XYZ file of N, CA and C in Angstrom:
774
model
N -35.631 36.844 16.017
C -34.495 36.837 15.088
C -34.354 36.283 13.884
N -35.066 35.652 13.371
C -35.257 35.318 11.514
C -35.419 36.429 11.194
N -36.272 37.490 11.937
C -36.415 38.756 10.570
C -34.955 39.336 10.716
N -34.271 39.506 11.787
C -32.940 40.147 11.714
C -31.532 39.896 11.102
N -31.995 38.254 11.130
C -31.242 37.438 10.227
C -31.388 37.734 8.638
N -32.476 37.989 8.309
C -33.079 38.393 7.066
C -32.785 39.912 6.510
N -32.350 40.769 7.676
C -31.979 41.991 7.187
C -30.545 42.434 6.902
N -29.965 41.259 7.993
C -28.673 41.306 8.269
C -28.220 40.637 6.316
N -28.746 39.664 5.818
C -28.329 39.161 4.790
C -28.852 39.950 3.995
N -30.142 40.707 3.730
C -30.152 41.474 2.657
C -28.891 42.740 2.542
N -28.809 43.138 3.803
C -27.525 43.873 3.837
C -26.282 43.420 3.168
N -26.001 41.956 3.431
C -25.032 41.803 2.647
C -24.833 41.510 1.347
N -25.950 41.328 0.860
C -26.454 41.111 -0.811
C -26.255 42.494 -0.854
N -26.894 43.516 -0.725
C -26.879 45.133 -1.024
C -25.236 45.364 -1.241
N -24.477 44.734 -0.434
C -23.193 45.570 -0.172
C -22.434 44.984 -1.192
N -22.309 43.503 -1.583
C -22.043 42.868 -2.215
C -22.571 43.423 -3.952
N -23.651 43.890 -3.981
C -23.535 44.392 -5.220
C -23.140 45.949 -5.635
N -23.465 46.134 -4.317
C -22.671 48.080 -4.635
C -21.076 47.695 -4.534
N -20.311 46.857 -4.360
C -19.002 46.891 -4.610
C -18.632 46.010 -5.895
N -19.587 45.373 -6.448
C -19.415 44.684 -7.616
C -20.077 45.679 -8.661
N -20.692 46.677 -8.509
C -21.234 47.535 -9.750
C -20.045 49.023 -9.246
N -19.577 49.054 -8.494
C -18.480 50.157 -8.461
C -16.978 49.504 -9.572
N -17.199 48.498 -9.879
C -15.872 47.941 -10.773
C -16.292 48.398 -12.174
N -15.215 48.451 -13.194
C -15.700 49.178 -14.237
C -16.454 48.241 -15.065
N -17.066 49.022 -16.080
C -18.541 48.141 -16.462
C -17.465 47.370 -17.432
N -16.484 47.399 -18.457
C -15.716 47.295 -19.108
C -15.197 45.643 -18.472
N -14.512 45.719 -17.357
C -13.956 44.453 -16.208
C -15.625 43.926 -16.361
N -16.333 44.420 -15.574
C -17.607 42.985 -15.060
C -18.161 42.524 -17.151
N -17.969 43.184 -17.957
C -18.659 42.788 -18.969
C -17.861 41.660 -19.873
N -16.570 41.752 -19.686
C -15.502 40.694 -20.418
C -15.623 39.512 -19.171
N -15.132 39.425 -17.927
C -15.135 38.521 -16.820
C -16.610 37.764 -16.374
N -17.491 38.116 -17.040
C -18.698 37.484 -16.000
C -19.990 37.839 -17.311
N -20.515 39.265 -17.792
C -21.680 39.352 -18.148
C -21.481 38.964 -20.003
N -19.965 39.001 -20.755
C -19.980 38.477 -21.949
C -20.979 37.031 -21.905
N -20.474 36.017 -21.252
C -20.864 34.570 -21.511
C -21.962 34.485 -21.203
N -22.848 35.251 -20.799
C -24.089 35.398 -20.449
C -25.099 35.729 -21.182
N -24.705 37.288 -21.832
C -25.563 37.581 -22.929
C -25.250 36.750 -24.268
N -26.278 35.330 -24.171
C -25.637 34.743 -25.372
C -26.506 35.270 -26.756
N -25.097 35.488 -28.132
C -25.820 36.093 -29.215
C -26.050 37.615 -29.020
N -25.368 38.499 -27.859
C -25.382 39.606 -27.930
C -23.797 40.556 -27.783
N -23.224 41.478 -28.175
C -21.929 41.862 -28.001
C -22.262 43.166 -27.751
N -21.348 43.849 -26.919
C -21.187 44.897 -26.530
C -19.812 45.618 -26.949
N -19.830 46.828 -27.265
C -18.669 47.510 -28.161
C -17.983 48.886 -27.155
N -17.002 48.929 -26.766
C -16.557 49.757 -26.246
C -17.119 50.287 -24.999
N -16.871 49.574 -24.110
C -17.775 49.840 -22.889
C -17.501 50.578 -21.688
N -17.587 51.107 -21.504
C -17.460 52.672 -20.172
C -18.382 52.657 -19.400
N -17.445 53.464 -18.223
C -18.174 53.747 -17.033
C -18.423 52.502 -16.104
N -19.319 52.559 -15.277
C -19.801 51.560 -14.081
C -21.115 50.552 -14.732
N -21.468 49.689 -13.978
C -22.641 49.190 -13.937
C -23.620 49.286 -13.752
N -23.586 50.370 -12.744
C -24.632 51.312 -12.019
C -25.073 52.600 -13.228
N -23.964 53.316 -13.872
C -24.314 54.117 -14.967
C -23.088 54.147 -15.995
N -23.000 53.756 -17.147
C -22.385 53.527 -18.194
C -22.704 53.468 -19.518
N -22.018 53.413 -20.609
C -22.460 53.209 -22.048
C -21.561 52.469 -22.875
N -21.613 52.481 -24.003
C -21.153 51.419 -25.325
C -21.644 52.085 -26.585
N -20.547 51.700 -27.346
C -20.788 52.675 -28.597
C -21.974 52.049 -29.464
N -21.802 50.836 -29.689
C -22.987 49.895 -29.814
C -23.178 48.391 -28.873
N -24.340 47.703 -29.648
C -24.908 46.603 -28.919
C -25.814 46.008 -30.510
N -24.815 44.416 -30.221
C -25.058 44.110 -31.633
C -25.933 42.465 -31.190
N -26.869 42.427 -31.494
C -28.046 41.001 -31.224
C -28.323 40.572 -32.752
N -27.991 39.586 -33.493
C -28.751 38.590 -34.758
C -28.522 40.367 -35.480
N -29.262 40.879 -36.284
C -29.632 41.957 -37.041
C -30.103 43.298 -36.671
N -30.100 43.001 -35.242
C -30.291 44.378 -34.456
C -28.657 45.043 -34.362
N -29.073 46.337 -34.182
C -28.134 46.805 -33.796
C -28.403 48.405 -33.174
N -27.859 48.462 -31.643
C -28.064 49.709 -31.051
C -26.960 50.407 -30.908
N -26.898 51.796 -31.203
C -25.905 52.411 -30.828
C -25.443 53.521 -30.052
N -24.881 53.972 -29.645
C -24.582 55.329 -28.075
C -25.452 54.703 -27.689
N -25.423 53.587 -27.229
C -26.096 52.899 -25.630
C -25.852 53.212 -24.463
N -26.762 53.745 -23.088
C -26.419 54.350 -22.413
C -27.279 53.644 -21.130
N -26.473 53.425 -20.175
C -27.780 52.623 -19.452
C -27.991 53.544 -17.755
N -28.694 53.081 -16.716
C -28.387 53.688 -15.717
C -29.339 52.602 -14.841
N -28.524 52.219 -14.102
C -29.196 50.929 -13.353
C -30.162 51.429 -12.029
N -31.243 50.624 -11.601
C -32.034 51.209 -11.011
C -31.827 50.329 -9.849
N -31.071 50.470 -8.828
C -30.766 49.643 -7.607
C -31.773 49.279 -6.508
N -32.703 50.057 -6.289
C -33.924 49.692 -5.187
C -34.784 48.922 -5.899
N -34.780 48.981 -7.410
C -35.887 47.503 -7.623
C -35.715 46.144 -7.111
N -34.349 46.552 -6.570
C -34.183 44.883 -6.557
C -35.065 44.566 -4.767
N -35.662 45.716 -4.199
C -36.546 45.679 -3.033
C -38.065 45.059 -3.523
N -37.976 45.146 -4.774
C -39.472 44.613 -5.046
C -38.880 43.301 -6.015
N -37.901 42.535 -5.931
C -37.760 41.364 -6.702
C -37.391 41.355 -8.173
N -36.592 42.552 -8.651
C -36.487 42.741 -10.186
C -35.227 43.582 -10.426
N -34.332 43.331 -11.023
C -33.355 43.937 -11.255
C -33.708 45.144 -13.064
N -33.350 46.003 -12.563
C -34.377 46.979 -13.426
C -33.045 48.313 -14.108
N -33.494 48.766 -15.416
C -32.173 49.417 -15.668
C -32.470 50.405 -16.728
N -32.356 51.618 -17.104
C -33.310 52.558 -18.186
C -31.775 52.494 -19.105
N -32.652 52.463 -20.423
C -31.584 52.684 -21.501
C -32.022 53.844 -22.395
N -31.073 54.232 -22.982
C -31.154 55.183 -24.170
C -30.237 55.059 -24.948
N -30.233 54.894 -26.493
C -29.599 54.450 -27.353
C -30.415 55.285 -28.999
N -29.574 54.910 -29.743
C -30.019 55.295 -31.387
C -30.514 53.666 -32.062
N -31.280 53.602 -32.581
C -31.820 52.774 -33.568
C -32.250 53.233 -34.838
N -31.545 52.968 -35.892
C -31.818 53.253 -37.155
C -31.777 54.807 -37.372
N -30.457 55.184 -36.807
C -30.736 56.601 -36.712
C -31.562 57.546 -36.211
N -32.432 56.853 -35.122
C -33.633 57.485 -34.151
C -33.657 57.094 -32.673
N -33.550 58.453 -31.948
C -33.441 57.745 -30.806
C -34.156 57.003 -30.246
N -33.969 56.329 -28.965
C -34.947 55.333 -28.186
C -34.807 55.298 -26.938
N -35.445 54.766 -26.128
C -35.364 54.373 -24.940
C -36.581 53.350 -24.366
N -36.163 52.793 -23.199
C -36.733 52.300 -22.713
C -36.520 51.590 -21.108
N -37.294 50.927 -20.275
C -36.827 50.240 -18.810
C -36.771 49.125 -18.792
N -35.695 48.351 -19.067
C -35.568 46.782 -19.000
C -35.472 46.232 -17.678
N -36.053 44.886 -17.266
C -35.706 44.813 -15.995
C -36.111 43.102 -16.443
N -35.660 42.711 -15.061
C -35.471 41.316 -15.126
C -36.383 40.884 -13.685
N -37.185 39.881 -13.611
C -37.850 39.229 -12.005
C -36.924 38.240 -11.705
N -36.955 37.656 -10.187
C -35.966 36.493 -9.928
C -36.938 35.550 -10.289
N -38.063 35.318 -11.116
C -38.226 34.030 -11.753
C -37.639 33.961 -13.284
N -36.958 35.088 -13.789
C -36.366 34.689 -14.869
C -37.192 35.690 -16.147
N -38.191 36.010 -15.728
C -39.308 36.810 -16.622
C -38.575 38.339 -17.013
N -38.546 38.581 -18.117
C -38.208 40.038 -18.506
C -39.249 41.006 -18.931
N -39.183 41.956 -18.424
C -40.156 43.185 -18.800
C -39.486 44.329 -19.510
N -39.950 45.046 -19.998
C -39.745 46.341 -20.916
C -40.789 47.347 -20.986
N -40.539 48.169 -20.346
C -41.858 49.186 -20.116
C -41.460 50.379 -20.413
N -42.295 51.606 -20.603
C -41.825 53.040 -21.210
C -40.849 52.866 -22.325
N -41.386 51.904 -23.515
C -40.903 51.845 -24.467
C -41.257 53.307 -25.281
N -40.444 53.959 -25.870
C -40.556 54.980 -26.859
C -39.082 54.779 -28.263
N -39.870 53.942 -29.385
C -38.845 53.659 -30.195
C -39.077 53.793 -31.572
N -38.468 54.299 -32.493
C -39.288 54.838 -34.071
C -38.116 53.424 -35.052
N -38.715 52.956 -35.906
C -38.439 51.972 -36.546
C -39.029 52.100 -37.785
N -37.840 52.251 -38.851
C -38.403 52.130 -40.342
C -39.449 51.325 -40.676
N -40.495 51.885 -41.636
C -41.458 50.985 -42.086
C -41.081 49.659 -42.630
N -39.777 49.443 -43.538
C -39.242 48.076 -44.242
C -39.552 47.215 -42.987
N -39.672 47.441 -42.020
C -39.466 45.876 -40.459
C -40.829 45.610 -40.941
N -41.696 45.787 -41.573
C -43.332 45.287 -41.800
C -43.169 44.310 -42.930
N -42.573 44.791 -43.984
C -42.367 43.717 -45.293
C -42.110 42.531 -44.735
N -41.203 41.351 -44.154
C -41.382 39.974 -43.813
C -42.669 39.842 -43.075
N -43.268 40.287 -42.020
C -44.338 40.534 -41.283
C -45.467 40.402 -42.087
N -45.590 41.139 -43.021
C -47.161 41.832 -43.924
C -46.552 40.519 -44.909
N -45.403 39.938 -45.294
C -45.321 38.711 -46.464
C -45.683 39.764 -47.666
N -44.818 40.663 -47.954
C -45.354 41.360 -49.295
C -43.504 41.530 -49.996
N -43.305 40.157 -50.429
C -42.036 40.064 -51.262
C -41.963 40.944 -52.161
N -40.859 41.605 -52.560
C -40.595 42.562 -53.711
C -41.041 44.349 -53.462
N -41.595 44.185 -52.049
C -42.329 45.878 -51.989
C -41.572 46.088 -51.183
N -41.449 47.935 -51.379
C -40.686 48.650 -50.366
C -41.570 49.821 -50.063
N -41.485 49.582 -48.637
C -42.788 50.190 -47.834
C -41.715 51.880 -47.239
N -42.381 52.768 -46.881
C -42.154 54.133 -46.535
C -42.952 54.318 -45.650
N -42.436 55.704 -45.044
C -42.640 56.103 -43.939
C -42.411 55.305 -41.892
N -42.429 55.584 -40.839
C -42.084 54.896 -39.871
C -42.835 54.254 -38.905
N -42.337 53.398 -37.955
C -43.127 52.594 -37.080
C -42.954 53.683 -35.986
N -43.997 54.204 -35.026
C -43.393 54.710 -33.819
C -44.252 53.493 -32.828
N -43.404 52.882 -31.957
C -43.753 52.278 -31.078
C -43.887 52.900 -29.245
N -44.775 53.193 -29.005
C -44.565 53.300 -27.734
C -45.460 52.244 -26.639
N -45.128 51.576 -26.066
C -45.295 50.472 -25.140
C -45.361 51.132 -23.442
N -46.270 51.076 -22.711
C -46.007 51.093 -21.333
C -45.938 49.773 -20.542
N -45.881 48.574 -21.230
C -45.217 47.638 -20.703
C -45.379 46.543 -21.329
N -44.556 45.313 -21.369
C -44.297 44.638 -22.297
C -43.666 43.521 -21.628
N -43.992 41.896 -21.726
C -43.623 41.026 -21.167
C -42.658 40.016 -21.870
N -41.589 39.530 -21.740
C -41.135 39.195 -22.203
C -40.504 37.161 -21.755
N -41.231 36.291 -22.187
C -40.410 34.753 -21.666
C -40.053 33.834 -22.875
N -38.331 33.623 -22.411
C -37.491 32.761 -23.433
C -37.487 34.108 -25.051
N -37.336 35.380 -24.795
C -37.222 36.153 -25.872
C -38.616 36.552 -26.489
N -39.608 35.498 -26.214
C -40.791 36.252 -26.857
C -42.325 36.991 -26.216
N -43.193 38.159 -26.378
C -43.843 38.520 -26.046
C -45.195 37.619 -25.473
N -45.547 38.159 -24.093
C -46.549 37.330 -23.971
C -47.430 37.725 -22.992
N -47.170 39.343 -22.801
C -48.021 40.474 -22.507
C -47.410 41.660 -23.007
N -48.672 42.660 -23.632
C -48.049 43.993 -23.903
C -49.312 44.755 -23.923
N -49.282 46.049 -23.953
C -49.754 47.323 -23.661
C -49.321 48.823 -24.529
N -50.060 48.771 -25.233
C -49.248 50.146 -25.779
C -49.891 50.291 -27.243
N -49.148 50.685 -28.178
C -49.537 50.998 -29.695
C -48.098 51.021 -30.524
N -48.676 50.843 -31.653
C -47.582 50.933 -32.728
C -48.397 51.637 -33.974
N -48.012 52.488 -34.287
C -48.663 53.800 -35.277
C -47.804 53.743 -36.085
N -47.802 53.239 -37.555
C -47.586 53.349 -39.102
C -47.644 55.054 -39.351
N -46.315 55.549 -39.080
C -47.092 57.081 -40.047
C -46.005 57.684 -40.936
N -47.048 58.668 -41.952
C -46.652 58.908 -42.973
C -46.507 57.428 -44.154
N -47.238 56.494 -43.648
C -47.285 55.530 -44.589
C -47.328 55.249 -46.064
N -46.822 54.998 -46.576
C -46.644 54.747 -48.322
C -45.799 53.501 -48.741
N -45.886 53.154 -49.913
C -45.669 51.985 -50.840
C -44.713 53.293 -51.662
N -43.394 52.410 -51.886
C -42.264 52.927 -52.819
C -42.123 52.266 -54.052
N -41.939 50.902 -53.844
C -42.419 50.079 -54.520
C -43.805 49.125 -54.842
N -43.923 48.675 -55.815
C -43.774 48.402 -57.671
C -44.348 50.096 -57.903
N -45.223 50.869 -56.845
C -45.772 52.248 -57.572
C -45.198 53.279 -56.150
N -45.285 54.456 -56.389
C -45.036 55.110 -55.335
C -46.119 55.954 -54.851
N -46.445 55.705 -53.763
C -48.100 56.471 -53.324
C -48.079 56.568 -51.912
N -48.441 57.187 -51.299
C -49.027 57.817 -50.154
C -50.046 57.015 -49.473
N -50.134 56.466 -48.077
C -51.367 56.136 -48.025
C -52.243 56.556 -46.997
N -51.549 57.330 -46.194
C -52.172 57.984 -44.668
C -51.180 57.353 -43.325
N -52.191 57.334 -42.540
C -51.440 56.941 -40.823
C -52.398 55.925 -40.242
N -51.942 54.619 -39.777
C -52.162 53.848 -39.157
C -52.123 53.891 -38.041
N -52.801 52.962 -36.692
C -52.370 52.844 -35.561
C -52.729 51.474 -35.466
N -51.877 50.649 -34.373
C -52.595 49.451 -33.867
C -52.637 49.426 -32.421
N -53.825 49.461 -31.682
C -53.946 49.218 -30.502
C -53.408 48.030 -29.684
N -52.605 47.878 -28.603
C -52.241 46.603 -28.145
C -53.142 46.440 -26.955
N -53.134 45.017 -26.541
C -53.456 45.129 -25.040
C -53.472 43.314 -24.814
N -53.549 42.858 -23.713
C -53.342 41.732 -23.472
C -54.890 40.766 -22.964
N -55.252 39.419 -23.615
C -56.418 39.004 -23.130
C -56.285 37.766 -22.677
N -56.933 36.959 -22.376
C -56.674 35.638 -21.808
C -56.248 34.681 -23.474
N -56.075 34.603 -24.014
C -55.628 34.313 -25.045
C -54.163 34.952 -25.881
N -54.296 35.709 -24.945
C -52.740 36.273 -25.446
C -52.651 38.063 -26.127
N -52.083 38.346 -26.806
C -51.566 39.663 -26.908
C -52.933 39.889 -28.444
N -53.410 41.135 -28.340
C -54.349 41.560 -29.294
C -54.347 42.740 -29.915
N -54.288 43.208 -31.135
C -54.486 44.789 -31.129
C -55.582 44.437 -32.181
N -55.760 45.914 -32.193
C -56.862 46.706 -33.024
C -56.376 47.472 -34.544
N -56.374 47.397 -35.186
C -55.638 48.364 -36.421
C -57.177 49.481 -36.925
N -56.861 50.735 -36.626
C -57.846 51.406 -37.392
C -56.966 52.626 -38.185
N -57.270 53.183 -39.488
C -56.648 54.634 -40.002
C -56.964 55.597 -39.111
N -55.975 56.609 -39.330
C -56.172 58.136 -38.357
C -56.227 58.942 -40.061
N -57.138 58.543 -40.927
C -57.554 59.473 -41.880
C -56.283 59.437 -42.911
N -56.711 60.002 -43.976
C -55.484 59.832 -45.260
C -56.543 59.184 -46.579
N -55.482 58.720 -47.219
C -56.099 57.999 -48.391
C -56.170 56.653 -48.225
N -56.175 56.265 -47.535
C -56.674 54.693 -46.968
C -57.772 54.108 -45.973
N -58.934 54.159 -45.961
C -59.715 53.221 -44.876
C -58.904 51.744 -44.508
N -59.014 51.794 -42.911
C -58.366 50.491 -42.492
C -58.900 50.080 -41.243
N -59.566 49.002 -41.267
C -60.121 47.742 -39.976
C -58.835 47.044 -39.843
N -58.587 46.158 -38.800
C -57.578 44.652 -38.868
C -57.402 44.488 -37.274
N -57.485 43.092 -37.133
C -57.268 42.629 -36.074
C -55.946 41.678 -35.949
N -55.247 41.741 -34.891
C -54.300 41.005 -34.447
C -54.343 40.180 -33.638
N -53.612 38.916 -33.386
C -53.803 38.021 -32.803
C -52.395 37.502 -32.393
N -51.538 37.659 -31.228
C -50.301 36.426 -31.074
C -50.151 36.184 -29.958
N -49.477 34.844 -30.094
C -49.968 34.210 -28.979
C -48.190 34.313 -28.216
N -48.217 33.275 -26.831
C -46.904 33.045 -26.394
C -45.776 32.576 -26.620
N -46.095 31.550 -27.991
C -45.189 30.686 -28.732
C -44.563 31.804 -30.268
N -45.124 32.693 -30.405
C -44.566 33.810 -31.324
C -45.772 33.705 -32.405
N -46.382 32.703 -32.387
C -47.453 32.573 -34.112
C -48.673 33.966 -33.954
N -48.432 34.424 -35.185
C -49.438 35.407 -35.407
C -50.357 35.248 -36.437
N -51.675 35.822 -36.043
C -52.463 35.669 -37.252
C -52.960 37.696 -37.582
N -52.866 38.222 -38.424
C -53.117 39.311 -38.819
C -54.449 39.211 -39.920
N -55.356 39.966 -39.678
C -56.396 40.010 -40.916
C -57.087 41.683 -40.882
N -57.435 42.049 -42.213
C -57.639 43.340 -41.985
C -58.301 43.722 -43.843
N -58.884 44.576 -43.301
C -59.197 45.297 -44.799
C -59.518 46.518 -45.366
N -59.035 47.044 -46.656
C -58.507 48.243 -46.704
C -59.196 48.652 -48.071
N -59.247 50.038 -48.322
C -60.102 50.504 -49.419
C -59.743 52.143 -49.289
N -59.479 52.520 -50.576
C -59.269 53.844 -50.871
C -60.883 55.082 -50.770
N -59.960 56.270 -50.410
C -61.550 57.140 -49.632
C -61.451 57.602 -50.726
N -60.827 57.408 -52.059
C -61.687 57.905 -53.351
C -61.197 57.351 -54.703
N -61.566 56.506 -55.099
C -61.786 55.302 -56.161
C -61.204 55.670 -56.838
N -61.201 56.927 -57.482
C -60.862 57.989 -58.640
C -58.806 58.252 -58.318
N -58.855 57.940 -57.046
C -57.358 57.677 -57.047
C -56.962 56.794 -57.682
N -55.965 56.747 -58.314
C -55.415 55.113 -59.341
C -54.339 54.636 -58.998
N -53.745 55.512 -58.071
C -52.175 55.298 -57.523
C -52.389 54.433 -56.327
N -53.321 54.905 -55.639
C -54.048 54.433 -54.408
C -54.294 52.872 -54.570
N -54.788 53.116 -55.284
C -55.569 51.365 -55.636
C -54.565 50.462 -56.374
N -53.489 51.255 -57.037
C -52.666 50.153 -57.225
C -51.955 49.870 -56.559
N -51.479 50.670 -55.405
C -50.649 50.566 -53.795
C -51.295 49.070 -53.532
N -52.620 49.264 -53.037
C -53.334 48.827 -52.202
C -53.481 47.166 -52.748
N -53.119 47.211 -54.014
C -53.373 45.721 -55.001
C -52.075 44.868 -54.182
N -51.898 45.590 -53.465
C -50.202 44.731 -53.320
C -50.196 43.773 -51.907
N -52.144 44.039 -51.633
C -52.323 43.344 -50.171
C -53.687 42.412 -50.588
N -53.974 42.451 -52.071
C -54.943 41.599 -52.300
C -55.666 42.427 -53.222
N -56.780 41.671 -54.214
C -57.825 41.990 -55.183
C -59.208 42.927 -54.583
N -59.417 43.541 -55.051
C -60.557 44.510 -54.268
C -61.838 43.466 -54.622
N -62.764 43.422 -53.492
C -64.186 42.832 -53.925
C -65.219 43.751 -54.701
N -66.547 43.231 -54.742
C -67.351 43.819 -55.492
C -67.417 45.409 -54.489
N -67.307 45.641 -53.335
C -67.686 46.463 -52.225
C -66.542 47.886 -52.695
N -65.572 47.118 -53.637
C -63.894 47.809 -53.715
C -62.763 47.584 -51.904
N -63.327 46.941 -51.427
C -62.315 46.848 -50.531
C -61.724 45.615 -50.332
N -60.548 45.524 -50.156
C -59.482 44.636 -49.780
C -59.578 43.875 -48.687
N -59.524 42.046 -48.846
C -59.453 41.730 -47.139
C -57.941 40.926 -47.445
N -57.256 41.189 -46.394
C -56.016 41.005 -46.143
C -55.984 39.822 -45.352
N -54.788 38.855 -45.218
C -54.462 38.390 -44.004
C -53.084 37.923 -44.393
N -52.760 37.354 -43.118
C -51.318 37.117 -42.746
C -50.532 36.487 -41.700
N -50.039 35.463 -41.661
C -49.690 34.425 -40.823
C -48.429 33.865 -40.517
N -48.022 33.520 -39.341
C -46.212 33.410 -39.398
C -45.771 33.338 -37.778
N -44.610 33.400 -37.415
C -44.375 33.551 -36.081
C -43.093 34.854 -36.255
N -43.502 35.445 -35.197
C -42.430 36.863 -34.831
C -41.211 35.961 -34.193
N -40.026 36.340 -34.486
C -38.921 35.921 -34.316
C -38.670 36.631 -32.639
N -37.663 35.507 -31.713
C -38.038 36.298 -30.262
C -37.203 37.834 -30.434
N -37.619 38.735 -29.478
C -37.044 40.035 -29.483
C -35.637 39.897 -28.274
N -34.541 40.144 -29.032
C -33.149 40.227 -28.172
C -33.090 38.843 -27.764
N -32.740 37.568 -28.413
C -33.051 36.461 -28.381
C -31.856 36.332 -27.052
N -30.818 36.855 -26.998
C -29.336 36.528 -25.826
C -30.394 36.789 -24.675
N -31.337 37.446 -24.711
C -31.807 37.427 -22.830
C -32.554 36.046 -22.608
N -31.656 35.590 -21.460
C -32.503 34.290 -21.120
C -33.074 34.470 -19.373
């Protein structure tokens, strides 16, 4: 009997969700969702909650354009609400699967995103510098609590890495392989060839505090522009390598998600 009641209640809930999701997405956003997406705004919402689109989404300094969503209602059967998102960011296409568990934890899976390299400037603490190239973010899984990363698996590659100011020089390509450990999220930096040799380690805790340490060296000491570009990160030691460190706090990702 108890099992039958559970199935009936589940059926009622699923039906209610189906009816609500059949309403226009613009109506749901204006009458219910807008007040819950703190700090986030959608523009020109069309379609339904099942499948729809918006011209843009803004959250602080973040702006996504040509946003399209596709809700996965069957994800409710394993205790999470899941939606596939496709969008443009900084004129580059991106996609991910965003989910919220019944406990309130957010998950972002299958992330494929490109970011301009200048997003690194404040994290690397290089005032006055201008960086070139792009960041290719490919994460198989990301867990967020209160907007902060608490677990992650994947990689972030700095492709066609370059310094544009105060000198102009190509540095090569680098990749940060990311995984979750008992202490938090950690990453290992290695170069993928090019003008600069690089090794580094990233540590990130659940409060958003990060510590990044690395060493850099020119593969060819005769390339004076490369040496000048690397001096943004510090002074070469007797072995020609530059030891670099940076620490700070990563701001919450999509702070409107609670």
